[in-house]
Amino acid sequence: MKMWLTSTNHKQIGLMYISTTFFFFILAGILSLLIRLQLAQPDQNILTPHEYNQIFTLHGTAMIFLVIAPFAFGLGNFLVPLQIGAHDMAFPRLNLLGVFLFIFSGIIIFLGVFAEGGGAFAGWTAYAPLSTMIVGTGAGQDLWLLGILVNSVATIMVAINFVVTILLYRAPGMTMWRMPIFTWEILATALLILMAFPSLACVVCELLLERHYGAQFFNPAHGGDPILYQHLFWFFGHPEVYVMILPYFGVVTEVLAVFSRKPVFGYVGLVLSAFAIAGLSMGVWAHHMFTTGAVANGFFSGMSFLIAVPTGVKFWNWIGTMWKGKLEFTTPMLFAVGFLFNFLIGGITGVMVASPPIDYHAEDSYFLVAHFHYTLGGGALFAVFAAIYYWGPKMFGFKLNETMGKANFWLMFIGFNITFIPQFFAGIEGMPRRVFTYAPTGDLGWLNAVSSIGAGIMAISAVGFVLNVIVSKLAQEPVGDDPWGAGQTLEWATSSPPPEFNFHALPPIRSERPVFDMRHPELAEERH
Amino acid sequence: MKSFVGFFGSTAVFAVSICIIYWFSSHDRGGALLLGFMCVALSFAAGYAFFTEKNAALEGDDRDLKHREAAGEDITIVTKESPWPLTLAISIVWFLVGLLWSDFMLFTGLAAMLLCLWRLGAESARVGGETIMTKEGPENFT
Amino acid sequence: MPILNPASVQGMDLRGDWYIFFGAAMFVAVFVYALILYSVFKWRKRRDDDGSLPPQFHKNPPIEITGVVIPIIMVIGLFYVTYLREGVVDFLKPSPYATVDVAAYRWAWQFRYPGHNITVNGTPRNPPVLVMPLGKMTQINLYSSDVVHAFWVPAFLFKRDATPGYTMHFDITPTRTGLFRGECAEYCGLDHALMVFTVKVVPVADYDRWLASGGTTTT
């Protein structure tokens, strides 16, 4: 126990992130099931409006701030030092401080539920002036804001740590252009965090000042401006979307390359596209505000379209990585290909809503809900599972059961699409998001019923995953350094799980896949 | 390190160009200011890296260096454990809650934060308890 | 499905954008899915695999550049389409036939017809009716008195946020008579889901009569 509280080892901290996100994932998943239960039929009263509003606020907050983004930090914490041949992160104690602040932020946010008047219910976007009204949003909203503040500070800490580690702690011979793609994507993510999260920390502080100390930043009655809140929030909020997806692009790239038995196709293109996405995503924030009528729609629409180009490059190179390979459909590979399928729908609908004339109808409707669930649920979450199945043996020393893993994938894939495809049509029919009930007009009734059935299938899949972890833990088959037999990057050159300081000896690093070079010296070639 | 300067520098140039375009297409002070801050931060990082690059000969940037060639040098200094990050995290949360609701928590939290920061500093100054990596692996330096 | 059959002139303009983007999205989806499925079935590891390594190529600059150029061309085309349509929709035409001041507040709507002394108030359980003339342009002046709301009539494929401190203006020219559902699209607190209204489009003669009677006759 003492070890878990004081050890600054990066692998332990990574596992702390991952286990905490798993806990919050279960909580947020249960919340989403409650949402689908309430919406399964029109005019239901399973939850009161007040309960429903708290539930969707917590579901969004938890999935974004406590599951998808921090899982990537945990994965990065575990993997980045291994992939670049370092012994630990650059600032181990800052790292430990960051993980504890992250855990506390989650606890603070969820404790808000027990406050008088209930937890926060202003949505994860907490738009002012709704979130600054003391009436109706009492201590729960304050705790939510405090939690987000602590979370943003923790995130900035972890980003600084990643940047310094990747730049200064690379093993001899590991030039930047020989780093694995996952490490590159973490670097781009860290860059984005450093640009975007200070804005979140500021805007949360402003809300707290307004709620407690009489500031009037966003109150039009005293010269404030609610649009300013939206600018500040989305200046963080849109890059945050890419903070939640860039690391998972890295995961998918690695998994596809390893199980196609090929090097990553278009390495330079993948790296440059990651930075292009990071840069462009800083200039698109107000596409969340097209319908306000108070922003430069043309500018933001054009910038948003441009992001499709580097994302297209990624798809192109992923297909190139699979091309002429020998694809082995293990569970991580299935999840990675599932990611490609789902994320493509998220991407093309993303281009649609980036066009203001379409967004005038789609904004804040279930079309938009389905769109971002395809990027973050069908995209990031599938990559989370791919990562757990792929690096699980390295982290825990045992492989997860493949048969159960495949069942896990197929149920998740089918359930996910059954849940969210109907929501596109519900949105087009005119169902706004964040409603606790809806009138039984048109096709909304059966669309929502189908969607709820899909959510049930996903729940079964998630339970199957938990069972898989338990069963595999009990079976506990020991694994060697490279359980997949095809590892390419440095983490597969050490034991599973790795020793305290990661490596007893490093292989020479002459390309972006030193472990492959070690296995096939006849094919090794020096690069970059 | 050169790549680092390149990436941060080009992102800074990108930031300043969209800042200008944005200002002339919207005349929105808030957004233009945020983009300006972004450019300043990126230029700072790129400039720092550019000017320290000459002094910092990174082994990672040497394309031909083999691991054993680095033998005998200290690779990195790592702390194995420290009780202070947890304590600091608790006092930060305590302090923030105090900021909103309780002066007692505010001042005790502030005191606890300062204590933790002092202990963290003292820990960094002390060599004992740290571990230095050598070619044979970790070696305790007591 | 409102995108198949929008009930306003502006909605018809917006629908064109939906069609073009939907076509482009389908084209990209079919193309990329075909490539993925082909790779998955063609290059999967066979049962009688000899264990040899596949070709270890890692780049192909012409192919990679093609993968940059095609999206850029598509994106420029889509941006041009967007730019044209948006100019049409956002342009506020002069001399509307009718003007309605719409006030959004938690959790209902108020419609006022300036110059006619007509005010329609709603409550969450009793949605108000917004009467509009058929085939004539109505200008909506939208504002909010508390938090951010959004005025959304799905049949018109259009919504606009009601932000406190701002007044928004836009035109609607209905092309069909009938009742259309309107709702608040921006989350505004407890009864957000019940913040609905009804748009009633009536022939111009009926509208004029309704207006002259001070909003008392049934249209």
XYZ file of N, CA, C and O in Angstrom, chain A residues 42-43 425-426 429-432 438-448, chain C residues 1 154 179-183:
104
model
N -40.759 7.561 -25.391
C -41.120 8.958 -25.138
C -41.904 9.113 -23.836
O -42.561 8.159 -23.392
N -41.806 10.282 -23.255
C -42.614 10.644 -22.074
C -42.456 9.679 -20.911
O -43.434 9.291 -20.270
N -30.385 9.864 -37.231
C -31.703 10.130 -37.812
C -32.597 10.853 -36.811
O -33.372 11.738 -37.192
N -32.464 10.500 -35.516
C -33.246 11.218 -34.500
C -32.895 12.701 -34.523
O -33.766 13.561 -34.411
N -34.412 14.398 -37.509
C -35.849 14.576 -37.291
C -36.148 15.741 -36.365
O -37.274 16.232 -36.330
N -35.160 16.151 -35.579
C -35.385 17.311 -34.739
C -35.332 17.031 -33.252
O -35.981 17.729 -32.466
N -34.566 16.036 -32.837
C -34.456 15.791 -31.393
C -33.249 16.543 -30.849
O -32.124 16.279 -31.240
N -33.459 17.537 -29.961
C -32.314 18.247 -29.399
C -31.606 17.394 -28.360
O -32.200 16.476 -27.790
N -39.047 13.468 -24.756
C -39.308 13.987 -26.090
C -40.711 13.553 -26.474
O -41.247 12.570 -25.969
N -41.311 14.322 -27.381
C -42.665 13.992 -27.806
C -42.604 12.849 -28.825
O -41.641 12.742 -29.581
N -43.598 11.985 -28.830
C -43.566 10.834 -29.743
C -43.910 11.228 -31.177
O -44.830 10.684 -31.775
N -43.171 12.182 -31.744
C -43.459 12.598 -33.112
C -42.592 11.805 -34.085
O -41.470 11.440 -33.768
N -43.114 11.589 -35.265
C -42.343 10.943 -36.321
C -41.796 9.597 -35.896
O -42.478 8.787 -35.269
N -40.525 9.389 -36.237
C -39.889 8.100 -35.955
C -39.127 8.106 -34.650
O -38.405 7.154 -34.352
N -39.227 9.169 -33.859
C -38.360 9.285 -32.684
C -38.527 8.116 -31.732
O -37.559 7.651 -31.135
N -39.763 7.612 -31.584
C -40.016 6.531 -30.642
C -39.172 5.308 -30.939
O -38.372 4.871 -30.104
N -39.316 4.759 -32.136
C -38.582 3.505 -32.399
C -37.091 3.738 -32.556
O -36.281 2.878 -32.193
N -36.687 4.919 -33.068
C -35.246 5.186 -33.182
C -34.580 5.129 -31.812
O -33.532 4.511 -31.631
N -35.237 5.773 -30.835
C -34.659 5.767 -29.492
C -34.713 4.392 -28.852
O -33.808 4.008 -28.104
N -38.645 13.190 -42.216
C -37.274 13.705 -42.358
C -37.284 15.130 -42.920
O -37.509 15.315 -44.120
N -37.067 22.483 -36.612
C -36.437 21.484 -37.494
C -36.962 21.543 -38.922
O -36.203 21.339 -39.867
N -48.742 23.046 -39.066
C -48.154 23.211 -37.740
C -46.782 22.567 -37.734
O -46.612 21.444 -38.197
N -45.796 23.299 -37.222
C -44.448 22.761 -37.138
C -43.963 22.891 -35.704
O -44.251 23.871 -35.026
N -43.174 21.887 -35.308
C -42.692 21.877 -33.945
C -41.446 22.749 -33.834
O -40.561 22.703 -34.694
N -41.372 23.558 -32.791
C -40.168 24.328 -32.518
C -39.683 24.014 -31.118
O -40.483 23.625 -30.261
N -38.391 24.122 -30.885
C -37.886 23.768 -29.560
C -36.640 24.579 -29.208
O -36.048 25.228 -30.068
